[in-house]
Short mmCIF file of C-alpha atoms and ligand atoms in Angstrom, two decimals:
data_model
loop_
_atom_site.label_atom_id
_atom_site.label_comp_id
_atom_site.label_asym_id
_atom_site.label_seq_id
_atom_site.Cartn_x
_atom_site.Cartn_y
_atom_site.Cartn_z
CA MET A 1 0.00 -0.02 0.00
CA LEU A 2 1.12 3.54 -0.85
CA GLN A 3 -0.82 5.60 1.60
CA ASP A 4 0.70 9.01 2.24
CA LYS A 5 3.38 8.49 -0.51
CA ARG A 6 3.90 11.21 -3.09
CA ILE A 7 5.27 9.96 -6.36
CA LEU A 8 6.61 12.41 -8.98
CA LEU A 9 5.81 10.52 -12.18
CA ILE A 10 7.89 11.62 -15.15
CA LEU A 11 6.44 10.34 -18.47
CA THR A 12 9.08 10.57 -21.38
CA GLY A 13 8.13 10.22 -24.98
CA GLY A 14 7.54 6.64 -26.24
CA ILE A 15 4.70 4.67 -27.26
CA ALA A 16 4.55 3.02 -23.75
CA ALA A 17 3.38 6.50 -22.46
CA TYR A 18 -0.16 5.24 -22.98
CA LYS A 19 0.49 2.54 -20.28
CA GLY A 20 1.69 5.52 -18.07
CA LEU A 21 -1.98 6.56 -17.88
CA ASP A 22 -2.94 3.21 -16.45
CA LEU A 23 0.10 3.36 -14.18
CA ILE A 24 -1.31 6.49 -12.67
CA ARG A 25 -4.50 4.90 -11.85
CA ARG A 26 -2.79 1.80 -10.22
CA LEU A 27 -0.59 4.04 -8.18
CA ARG A 28 -3.64 6.02 -6.97
CA GLU A 29 -5.66 2.87 -6.24
CA ARG A 30 -2.80 1.86 -3.81
CA GLY A 31 -3.25 5.30 -2.02
CA ALA A 32 -0.28 7.19 -3.55
CA ALA A 33 -0.66 10.99 -4.63
CA VAL A 34 0.85 11.34 -8.13
CA THR A 35 2.31 14.57 -9.44
CA PRO A 36 2.89 14.16 -13.14
CA VAL A 37 5.52 15.62 -15.37
CA LEU A 38 5.44 15.43 -19.13
CA THR A 39 8.45 15.91 -21.43
CA ARG A 40 7.76 17.68 -24.83
CA ALA A 41 8.16 14.28 -26.49
CA ALA A 42 5.67 12.61 -24.23
CA GLU A 43 3.06 15.13 -25.16
CA GLN A 44 3.15 13.70 -28.55
CA PHE A 45 1.78 10.38 -27.15
CA VAL A 46 -0.59 11.38 -24.31
CA THR A 47 -2.19 14.72 -23.58
CA PRO A 48 -1.55 16.92 -20.60
CA LEU A 49 -5.33 17.02 -19.97
CA SER A 50 -5.78 13.20 -19.76
CA VAL A 51 -2.78 13.06 -17.55
CA SER A 52 -3.85 15.68 -15.24
CA ALA A 53 -7.56 14.25 -15.16
CA LEU A 54 -6.08 10.86 -14.04
CA ALA A 55 -3.65 12.21 -11.63
CA GLY A 56 -6.22 14.64 -10.18
CA GLU A 57 -3.21 17.15 -10.22
CA LYS A 58 -1.80 19.86 -12.37
CA VAL A 59 0.82 18.64 -14.91
CA TYR A 60 4.12 20.12 -14.88
CA ARG A 61 5.66 20.52 -18.30
CA ASP A 62 7.90 23.52 -18.70
CA LEU A 63 11.15 24.56 -16.83
CA PHE A 64 10.56 28.11 -17.58
CA ASP A 65 6.93 28.33 -16.50
CA LEU A 66 7.44 31.31 -14.19
CA THR A 67 4.09 30.81 -12.45
CA ASP A 68 5.31 27.23 -11.34
CA GLU A 69 8.62 28.64 -10.28
CA ALA A 70 6.72 31.19 -8.07
CA GLU A 71 4.27 28.42 -6.86
CA MET A 72 6.75 25.68 -6.53
CA GLY A 73 10.25 25.78 -7.83
CA HIS A 74 11.70 22.80 -9.58
CA ILE A 75 13.92 22.05 -6.75
CA GLN A 76 11.06 21.87 -4.26
CA LEU A 77 8.92 20.00 -6.76
CA SER A 78 11.61 17.23 -7.07
CA ARG A 79 12.35 17.15 -3.28
CA SER A 80 8.66 17.12 -2.07
CA ALA A 81 8.24 13.60 -3.52
CA ASP A 82 8.89 10.30 -1.77
CA LEU A 83 9.91 8.67 -4.99
CA ILE A 84 10.56 9.89 -8.50
CA LEU A 85 9.35 7.29 -11.07
CA VAL A 86 10.24 7.63 -14.79
CA ALA A 87 7.80 5.58 -16.82
CA PRO A 88 8.21 5.17 -19.61
CA ALA A 89 11.91 6.04 -19.57
CA THR A 90 13.37 6.52 -22.98
CA ALA A 91 16.95 5.86 -24.18
CA ASP A 92 17.23 9.60 -24.24
CA ILE A 93 16.36 10.30 -20.60
CA MET A 94 18.64 7.45 -19.61
CA ALA A 95 21.49 9.07 -21.52
CA LYS A 96 20.72 12.42 -19.82
CA MET A 97 20.61 10.84 -16.35
CA ALA A 98 23.92 9.14 -16.93
CA GLN A 99 25.53 12.31 -17.92
CA GLY A 100 23.76 14.67 -15.54
CA ARG A 101 22.24 16.92 -18.13
CA ALA A 102 19.62 19.30 -17.30
CA ASP A 103 18.18 20.77 -20.41
CA ASP A 104 14.39 20.46 -19.61
CA LEU A 105 12.04 20.16 -16.80
CA ALA A 106 12.33 16.23 -16.54
CA SER A 107 16.12 16.19 -16.60
CA THR A 108 16.54 19.17 -14.30
CA LEU A 109 14.19 17.54 -11.64
CA LEU A 110 16.26 14.37 -11.87
CA LEU A 111 19.53 16.13 -11.32
CA ALA A 112 18.22 18.40 -8.60
CA THR A 113 16.98 15.68 -6.35
CA ASP A 114 18.22 13.53 -3.67
CA THR A 115 14.86 11.51 -3.55
CA PRO A 116 15.09 7.96 -4.60
CA VAL A 117 14.67 7.38 -8.41
CA MET A 118 13.12 4.44 -10.13
CA ILE A 119 12.83 4.06 -13.94
CA ALA A 120 10.82 1.67 -16.19
CA PRO A 121 12.82 1.80 -19.54
CA ALA A 122 10.77 1.31 -22.81
CA MET A 123 12.50 1.26 -26.22
CA ASN A 124 13.24 -0.60 -29.41
CA VAL A 125 15.10 -3.69 -28.79
CA ARG A 126 18.22 -2.49 -30.84
CA MET A 127 18.25 0.71 -28.79
CA TRP A 128 18.04 -1.34 -25.53
CA ASP A 129 20.91 -3.57 -26.67
CA HIS A 130 23.12 -0.60 -27.99
CA PRO A 131 26.36 -0.41 -26.17
CA ALA A 132 25.62 3.28 -25.35
CA THR A 133 22.42 2.24 -23.57
CA ARG A 134 24.22 -0.62 -21.77
CA ARG A 135 26.83 2.04 -20.49
CA ASN A 136 24.17 4.41 -19.44
CA LEU A 137 22.15 1.64 -17.75
CA ALA A 138 25.24 0.62 -15.84
CA GLN A 139 26.01 4.09 -14.90
CA ILE A 140 22.45 4.95 -13.64
CA ALA A 141 22.32 1.68 -11.53
CA ASP A 142 25.73 2.66 -10.07
CA ASP A 143 24.30 6.02 -9.12
CA GLY A 144 21.61 4.12 -7.11
CA VAL A 145 18.67 4.35 -9.52
CA ALA A 146 16.21 1.24 -9.33
CA VAL A 147 15.35 -0.29 -12.65
CA VAL A 148 12.08 -2.17 -13.44
CA GLY A 149 12.13 -4.25 -16.54
CA PRO A 150 11.94 -4.01 -19.51
CA ASN A 151 10.15 -7.15 -20.58
CA ASP A 152 10.50 -9.32 -23.66
CA GLY A 153 7.71 -9.26 -26.11
CA ASP A 154 6.36 -7.81 -29.44
CA MET A 155 7.11 -4.22 -29.85
CA ALA A 156 4.87 -1.44 -31.48
CA CYS A 157 7.68 -1.22 -34.10
CA GLY A 158 7.00 -4.81 -35.07
CA GLU A 159 10.31 -6.29 -33.53
CA TYR A 160 10.55 -8.74 -30.77
CA GLY A 161 12.88 -8.68 -27.79
CA PRO A 162 13.68 -6.86 -24.52
CA GLY A 163 12.43 -3.27 -24.51
CA ARG A 164 8.91 -3.32 -23.81
CA MET A 165 7.87 -1.40 -20.62
CA SER A 166 7.01 -3.55 -17.73
CA GLU A 167 3.23 -3.59 -17.24
CA PRO A 168 1.63 -1.00 -14.88
CA LEU A 169 0.77 -3.68 -12.37
CA GLU A 170 4.45 -4.73 -12.22
CA ILE A 171 5.81 -1.27 -11.86
CA ALA A 172 3.17 -0.64 -9.15
CA ALA A 173 4.43 -3.81 -7.30
CA ALA A 174 7.97 -2.61 -7.61
CA VAL A 175 7.04 0.79 -6.20
CA GLU A 176 5.30 -1.01 -3.29
CA ALA A 177 8.39 -3.30 -2.70
CA HIS A 178 10.60 -0.07 -2.81
CA PHE A 179 8.51 1.28 0.18
CA GLY A 180 7.88 -2.17 1.65
CA PRO A 181 10.05 -3.99 4.27
CA LYS A 182 13.30 -5.28 3.33
CA PRO A 183 13.37 -8.73 5.13
CA LEU A 184 16.45 -9.88 3.10
CA ALA A 185 18.62 -6.86 3.98
CA GLY A 186 22.02 -8.17 4.85
CA LYS A 187 21.56 -11.53 3.26
CA HIS A 188 23.34 -12.87 0.35
CA VAL A 189 21.51 -15.05 -1.94
CA LEU A 190 23.07 -16.91 -4.95
CA VAL A 191 21.00 -17.48 -8.02
CA THR A 192 21.83 -19.57 -11.09
CA SER A 193 19.88 -19.07 -14.29
CA GLY A 194 19.62 -19.71 -17.91
CA PRO A 195 20.86 -22.54 -20.11
CA THR A 196 24.45 -23.64 -20.55
CA HIS A 197 26.23 -23.94 -23.80
CA GLU A 198 28.41 -27.06 -24.06
CA PRO A 199 30.89 -26.69 -27.11
CA ILE A 200 31.11 -29.37 -29.65
CA ASP A 201 33.84 -27.57 -31.57
CA PRO A 202 34.64 -23.80 -32.08
CA VAL A 203 31.21 -23.08 -33.89
CA ARG A 204 28.86 -25.75 -32.45
CA TYR A 205 27.25 -26.31 -29.06
CA ILE A 206 24.74 -28.26 -27.17
CA ALA A 207 22.08 -26.06 -25.56
CA ASN A 208 18.32 -26.24 -24.22
CA ARG A 209 15.39 -23.96 -24.55
CA SER A 210 15.76 -22.19 -21.26
CA SER A 211 15.21 -18.43 -21.57
CA GLY A 212 16.46 -17.64 -18.25
CA ALA A 213 13.28 -15.57 -17.45
CA GLN A 214 12.29 -17.30 -14.26
CA GLY A 215 15.77 -17.11 -12.86
CA ALA A 216 16.10 -13.42 -13.79
CA ALA A 217 12.58 -12.81 -12.06
CA VAL A 218 13.63 -14.63 -8.86
CA ALA A 219 16.78 -12.56 -8.71
CA GLY A 220 14.81 -9.43 -9.28
CA ALA A 221 12.30 -10.29 -6.51
CA LEU A 222 15.11 -11.09 -4.03
CA LEU A 223 16.68 -7.85 -4.78
CA SER A 224 13.49 -5.93 -4.16
CA LEU A 225 13.38 -7.54 -0.75
CA GLY A 226 16.79 -6.17 0.06
CA ALA A 227 18.95 -9.11 -0.54
CA GLU A 228 22.51 -8.96 -1.93
CA VAL A 229 22.22 -11.22 -5.17
CA THR A 230 25.11 -12.85 -6.99
CA PHE A 231 23.52 -13.80 -10.34
CA VAL A 232 25.48 -16.59 -12.17
CA THR A 233 23.81 -16.94 -15.63
CA GLY A 234 24.40 -18.88 -18.87
CA PRO A 235 23.58 -17.28 -22.23
CA ALA A 236 20.04 -16.29 -21.49
CA ASP A 237 17.51 -14.48 -23.71
CA VAL A 238 16.31 -12.13 -21.09
CA ALA A 239 18.37 -9.20 -19.35
CA ALA A 240 19.88 -9.80 -16.10
CA PRO A 241 18.19 -7.80 -13.22
CA THR A 242 19.75 -4.59 -12.46
CA GLY A 243 21.51 -4.39 -9.10
CA ALA A 244 22.72 -8.00 -8.94
CA ARG A 245 26.43 -9.00 -8.98
CA LEU A 246 26.43 -10.50 -12.43
CA VAL A 247 28.74 -13.41 -13.29
CA PRO A 248 28.14 -14.52 -17.02
CA VAL A 249 29.33 -18.01 -17.82
CA GLN A 250 28.79 -20.42 -20.84
CA THR A 251 29.35 -24.04 -19.60
CA ALA A 252 28.34 -26.17 -16.53
CA GLN A 253 31.82 -26.36 -15.49
CA GLU A 254 32.29 -22.65 -15.69
CA MET A 255 29.07 -22.22 -13.81
CA GLN A 256 30.28 -24.62 -10.97
CA VAL A 257 33.49 -22.44 -10.69
CA ALA A 258 31.39 -19.41 -10.34
CA VAL A 259 29.07 -20.87 -7.78
CA ASP A 260 32.00 -22.07 -5.67
CA ALA A 261 33.50 -18.53 -5.86
CA ALA A 262 30.23 -16.94 -4.85
CA LEU A 263 29.88 -18.80 -1.66
CA PRO A 264 29.30 -18.46 1.16
CA ALA A 265 25.67 -17.41 0.81
CA ASP A 266 22.71 -17.41 3.22
CA ALA A 267 20.46 -19.05 0.48
CA ALA A 268 21.03 -20.44 -2.95
CA VAL A 269 18.55 -20.84 -5.79
CA PHE A 270 19.47 -22.97 -8.59
CA ALA A 271 17.07 -22.00 -11.48
CA ALA A 272 19.63 -22.78 -14.28
CA ALA A 273 18.92 -25.29 -16.84
CA VAL A 274 22.29 -27.03 -16.61
CA ALA A 275 23.19 -29.27 -19.50
CA ASP A 276 23.59 -32.74 -18.09
CA TRP A 277 26.24 -33.70 -20.64
CA ARG A 278 29.23 -32.15 -22.33
CA MET A 279 31.56 -33.43 -25.01
CA ALA A 280 34.14 -35.78 -23.48
CA THR A 281 36.49 -33.83 -25.62
CA ALA A 282 35.42 -30.72 -27.53
CA SER A 283 37.28 -30.34 -30.72
CA ASP A 284 39.46 -27.21 -30.89
CA ARG A 285 38.99 -27.29 -34.74
CA LYS A 286 35.50 -27.14 -36.64
CA LEU A 287 34.59 -30.78 -37.36
CA LYS A 288 34.48 -31.34 -41.11
CA LYS A 289 32.23 -33.42 -43.32
CA SER A 290 34.07 -36.60 -44.33
CA LYS A 291 33.54 -39.60 -46.65
CA ASP A 292 34.62 -41.75 -43.76
CA GLY A 293 31.26 -41.44 -42.09
CA LEU A 294 29.44 -39.46 -39.45
CA PRO A 295 31.10 -37.71 -36.43
CA VAL A 296 30.56 -39.79 -33.19
CA LEU A 297 30.01 -37.56 -30.37
CA GLU A 298 31.09 -38.85 -27.07
CA PHE A 299 29.49 -37.33 -23.92
CA ALA A 300 30.86 -36.91 -20.33
CA GLU A 301 28.77 -36.17 -17.43
CA ASN A 302 28.60 -32.55 -16.07
CA PRO A 303 28.90 -31.86 -12.49
CA ASP A 304 25.71 -31.69 -10.55
CA ILE A 305 26.10 -28.12 -9.14
CA LEU A 306 22.92 -28.31 -7.16
CA ALA A 307 23.59 -31.61 -5.57
CA GLY A 308 27.28 -30.57 -4.87
CA VAL A 309 26.20 -27.50 -2.88
CA SER A 310 23.35 -29.44 -1.11
CA GLN A 311 25.64 -31.98 0.12
CA MET A 312 28.37 -29.53 1.36
CA THR A 313 29.51 -30.57 4.88
CA ALA A 314 30.98 -27.16 5.72
CA GLY A 315 29.60 -23.83 4.71
CA ARG A 316 26.47 -25.09 3.07
CA PRO A 317 23.84 -22.28 2.53
CA GLY A 318 21.20 -22.27 5.14
CA LEU A 319 18.52 -22.75 2.39
CA VAL A 320 19.27 -24.62 -0.88
CA VAL A 321 16.47 -24.49 -3.50
CA GLY A 322 16.37 -26.40 -6.76
CA PHE A 323 14.27 -26.38 -9.76
CA ALA A 324 12.77 -29.50 -11.48
CA ALA A 325 11.81 -29.25 -15.14
CA GLU A 326 9.68 -32.36 -15.86
CA THR A 327 7.33 -33.43 -18.50
CA ASP A 328 5.50 -36.22 -16.71
CA ASP A 329 4.54 -37.22 -13.15
CA VAL A 330 5.86 -33.85 -12.03
CA GLU A 331 5.17 -34.12 -8.40
CA ALA A 332 6.58 -37.63 -7.92
CA HIS A 333 9.65 -36.96 -10.03
CA ALA A 334 10.37 -33.77 -8.23
CA THR A 335 9.76 -35.28 -4.79
CA ALA A 336 12.34 -37.94 -5.63
CA LYS A 337 14.81 -35.39 -7.10
CA ARG A 338 14.56 -33.41 -3.74
CA ALA A 339 15.64 -36.43 -1.84
CA ARG A 340 18.30 -37.51 -4.34
CA LYS A 341 19.96 -34.07 -4.58
CA GLY A 342 19.81 -33.24 -0.88
CA CYS A 343 18.28 -29.69 -1.27
CA ASP A 344 15.67 -28.28 1.03
CA TRP A 345 13.15 -27.21 -1.57
CA ILE A 346 12.31 -28.03 -5.23
CA VAL A 347 10.20 -25.76 -7.38
CA ALA A 348 8.89 -28.15 -9.88
CA ASN A 349 7.27 -27.25 -13.21
CA ASP A 350 5.87 -29.01 -16.17
CA VAL A 351 7.82 -28.18 -19.28
CA SER A 352 5.82 -30.19 -21.70
CA PRO A 353 5.51 -28.24 -24.95
CA GLU A 354 1.70 -27.90 -24.60
CA THR A 355 2.05 -25.93 -21.24
CA GLY A 356 4.02 -23.20 -22.99
CA ILE A 357 6.07 -22.68 -19.89
CA MET A 358 9.60 -22.95 -21.27
CA GLY A 359 10.23 -19.65 -22.95
CA GLY A 360 6.69 -18.34 -21.96
CA SER A 361 5.81 -15.68 -19.43
CA GLU A 362 3.71 -17.66 -17.09
CA ASN A 363 4.51 -20.63 -14.80
CA ALA A 364 2.53 -23.23 -12.78
CA VAL A 365 4.83 -24.66 -10.02
CA ILE A 366 4.55 -27.19 -7.16
CA LEU A 367 6.69 -26.18 -4.28
CA ILE A 368 8.04 -29.37 -2.66
CA THR A 369 9.37 -29.01 0.83
CA GLU A 370 10.03 -31.26 3.83
CA ASP A 371 6.20 -30.69 4.60
CA GLY A 372 5.20 -31.97 1.19
CA ALA A 373 3.80 -30.62 -2.06
CA ASP A 374 2.18 -27.23 -2.41
CA PRO A 375 0.73 -26.56 -5.87
CA TRP A 376 0.57 -22.99 -6.91
CA PRO A 377 -1.98 -21.53 -9.36
CA ARG A 378 -0.70 -20.56 -12.88
CA MET A 379 0.65 -17.04 -12.63
CA PRO A 380 3.07 -14.70 -14.30
CA LYS A 381 6.87 -15.69 -13.73
CA ALA A 382 7.24 -12.40 -11.76
CA GLU A 383 4.52 -13.37 -9.36
CA VAL A 384 6.01 -16.81 -8.90
CA ALA A 385 9.32 -15.15 -8.22
CA MET A 386 7.88 -12.73 -5.71
CA ARG A 387 6.10 -15.52 -3.80
CA LEU A 388 9.22 -17.59 -3.78
CA ALA A 389 11.39 -14.72 -2.68
CA GLN A 390 8.80 -14.05 0.24
CA ARG A 391 9.01 -17.71 1.29
CA ILE A 392 12.79 -17.59 1.33
CA ALA A 393 12.64 -14.44 3.51
CA ASP A 394 10.31 -16.17 5.89
CA ALA A 395 12.72 -19.18 6.06
CA LEU A 396 15.56 -17.11 6.68
CA MET A 397 14.11 -15.18 9.47
N1 LIG B 1 21.20 -28.80 -11.85
C1 LIG B 1 22.62 -28.43 -11.42
N2 LIG B 1 23.62 -28.96 -12.04
C2 LIG B 1 23.42 -29.87 -13.06
C3 LIG B 1 22.21 -30.36 -13.37
C4 LIG B 1 21.06 -29.71 -12.77
O1 LIG B 1 22.78 -27.53 -10.51
N3 LIG B 1 24.47 -30.46 -13.66
C5 LIG B 1 20.11 -28.22 -11.01
C6 LIG B 1 19.19 -27.31 -11.77
O2 LIG B 1 19.66 -25.96 -11.71
C7 LIG B 1 17.96 -27.50 -11.00
C8 LIG B 1 17.91 -28.92 -10.74
O3 LIG B 1 19.31 -29.24 -10.65
O4 LIG B 1 17.90 -26.67 -9.94
C9 LIG B 1 17.29 -30.01 -11.45
O5 LIG B 1 17.68 -29.95 -12.67
P1 LIG B 1 17.07 -31.04 -13.70
O6 LIG B 1 17.63 -30.95 -15.10
O7 LIG B 1 15.53 -31.01 -13.61
O8 LIG B 1 17.38 -32.45 -12.99
P2 LIG B 1 18.40 -33.55 -13.50
O9 LIG B 1 19.49 -33.49 -12.47
O10 LIG B 1 18.91 -33.35 -14.88
O11 LIG B 1 17.61 -34.83 -13.31
P3 LIG B 1 16.78 -35.65 -14.40
O12 LIG B 1 17.81 -36.06 -15.40
O13 LIG B 1 16.22 -36.79 -13.54
O14 LIG B 1 15.72 -34.87 -14.98
#
C-alpha cells in the first residue's frame, strides 16, 4: 500500500506512455498521490489533459513556466516527493541521467533531487541492446537508481525482444516493494539461471530451450526484498536484473566454478537449466564433413552443481532451492529429485511443450518442501518469483 506516499511521475516520449496513464490509476488505487511531469516528446503520445485528469493534479511541463517557479520551484517539486518514477523511460532520458544533463524540466528534476529514483525503460530492442544504452544503464544503476524491466515481447515497431515497458501492475508492485519491508537486507543469495552452452567444436554447441526468464525474475524479486544477489547466468534470452552482482558463464563447468567462488551465501536458488552432458573432448577445430562417415559425439557427465552445494559438509547455504523441469509425473519426480539431490526445496514445473512454460511468461509450479507438495496456481513468472522470494525471506528469519 502506498498510503501517504507522493510520487513524482515523469512520463517521457515513447509509445509506452499510454501505459503511463494506467500506471497513474494503479498508483492512486494503492493510495499514492501522483504529481505528473510530461516531457515535450511525451506530449506527442498522451495529452496533458488526460494525464492531469487521471492524476487529479496539475501537470508540470516546462522548466521556464514562471508561475510554477513562483508556486513551486523545480527544486522543491523534485524534493517534495517520496519517489521519482520515470515511466516510460526512453533511451534519451537514460542518456541524460547518466551524463547529469539538465536541459528540460524532467532532466533538471532528476538532477536536482536527492529523492530515490526508479525508472521503467521502454524502447526498441536495438536501442536497448546498444552499447551506449548498456553503458548508461550501468552508470545509472551505479548511481543508485532502481530499474524495473523491461520485458521481452512484441514491440509496437514490429520487432521482438527486450525493451517493452513493464506492465503497470508490475511497476506498481516494484514501487510497493520499494517502500515495503526489506526482510532480506544483509542476506546474500546466490541465483543460477539460464541454459548452459556446451561446445562441440569452436562453432557448435549443445544447449536447451531455457530463456532464463524465471531465474532473472527470482533474482529481481530477491533484490526488491533487500537481498544482495550474485547472479550466475548462462547465455540467457532475457536481461539480467539490474543491481545484482552479475557473473556470466557459458558452460556447466564454468557455472560450477562461479558458484563455488560466490559462496558463502545465506541461501542459494538453482534456477539454471544446466546441461547434463558435455563433450568428452570438445574439438578445438571445426569438425568437417568426411567420406569416412558421421562424427561420433562422445559425452561426459557434467558436475551436478545443485547436488554438490546441497551436500556440502561445511559452509552449506542455510537454504538450498532447486528447480525441477519435468514433462510427466511432475510431483513424484520432483519429490524424488529433492531427496536425491539433498536440497531443501524443489520448485517443480511441467515443461511439456503444450504448457508453453519454457520460454513463456507464465509458470505453474509445485513447491516441494519437507512438509510435502504445495501446488501454486498458474501465474506470471514475476509473481512466482515474488512468492518464492517471500517464502525464502520467511525461512531465513
Ligand atoms: N542442476 C545443477 N547442475 C546440473 C544439473 C542440474 O545444478 N548439472 C540443477 C538445476 O539448476 C535444477 C535442478 O538441478 O535446480 C534440477 O535439474 P534437472 O535438469 O531437472 O534435473 P536432473 O539432475 O537433470 O535430473 P533428471 O535427469 O532426472 O531430470
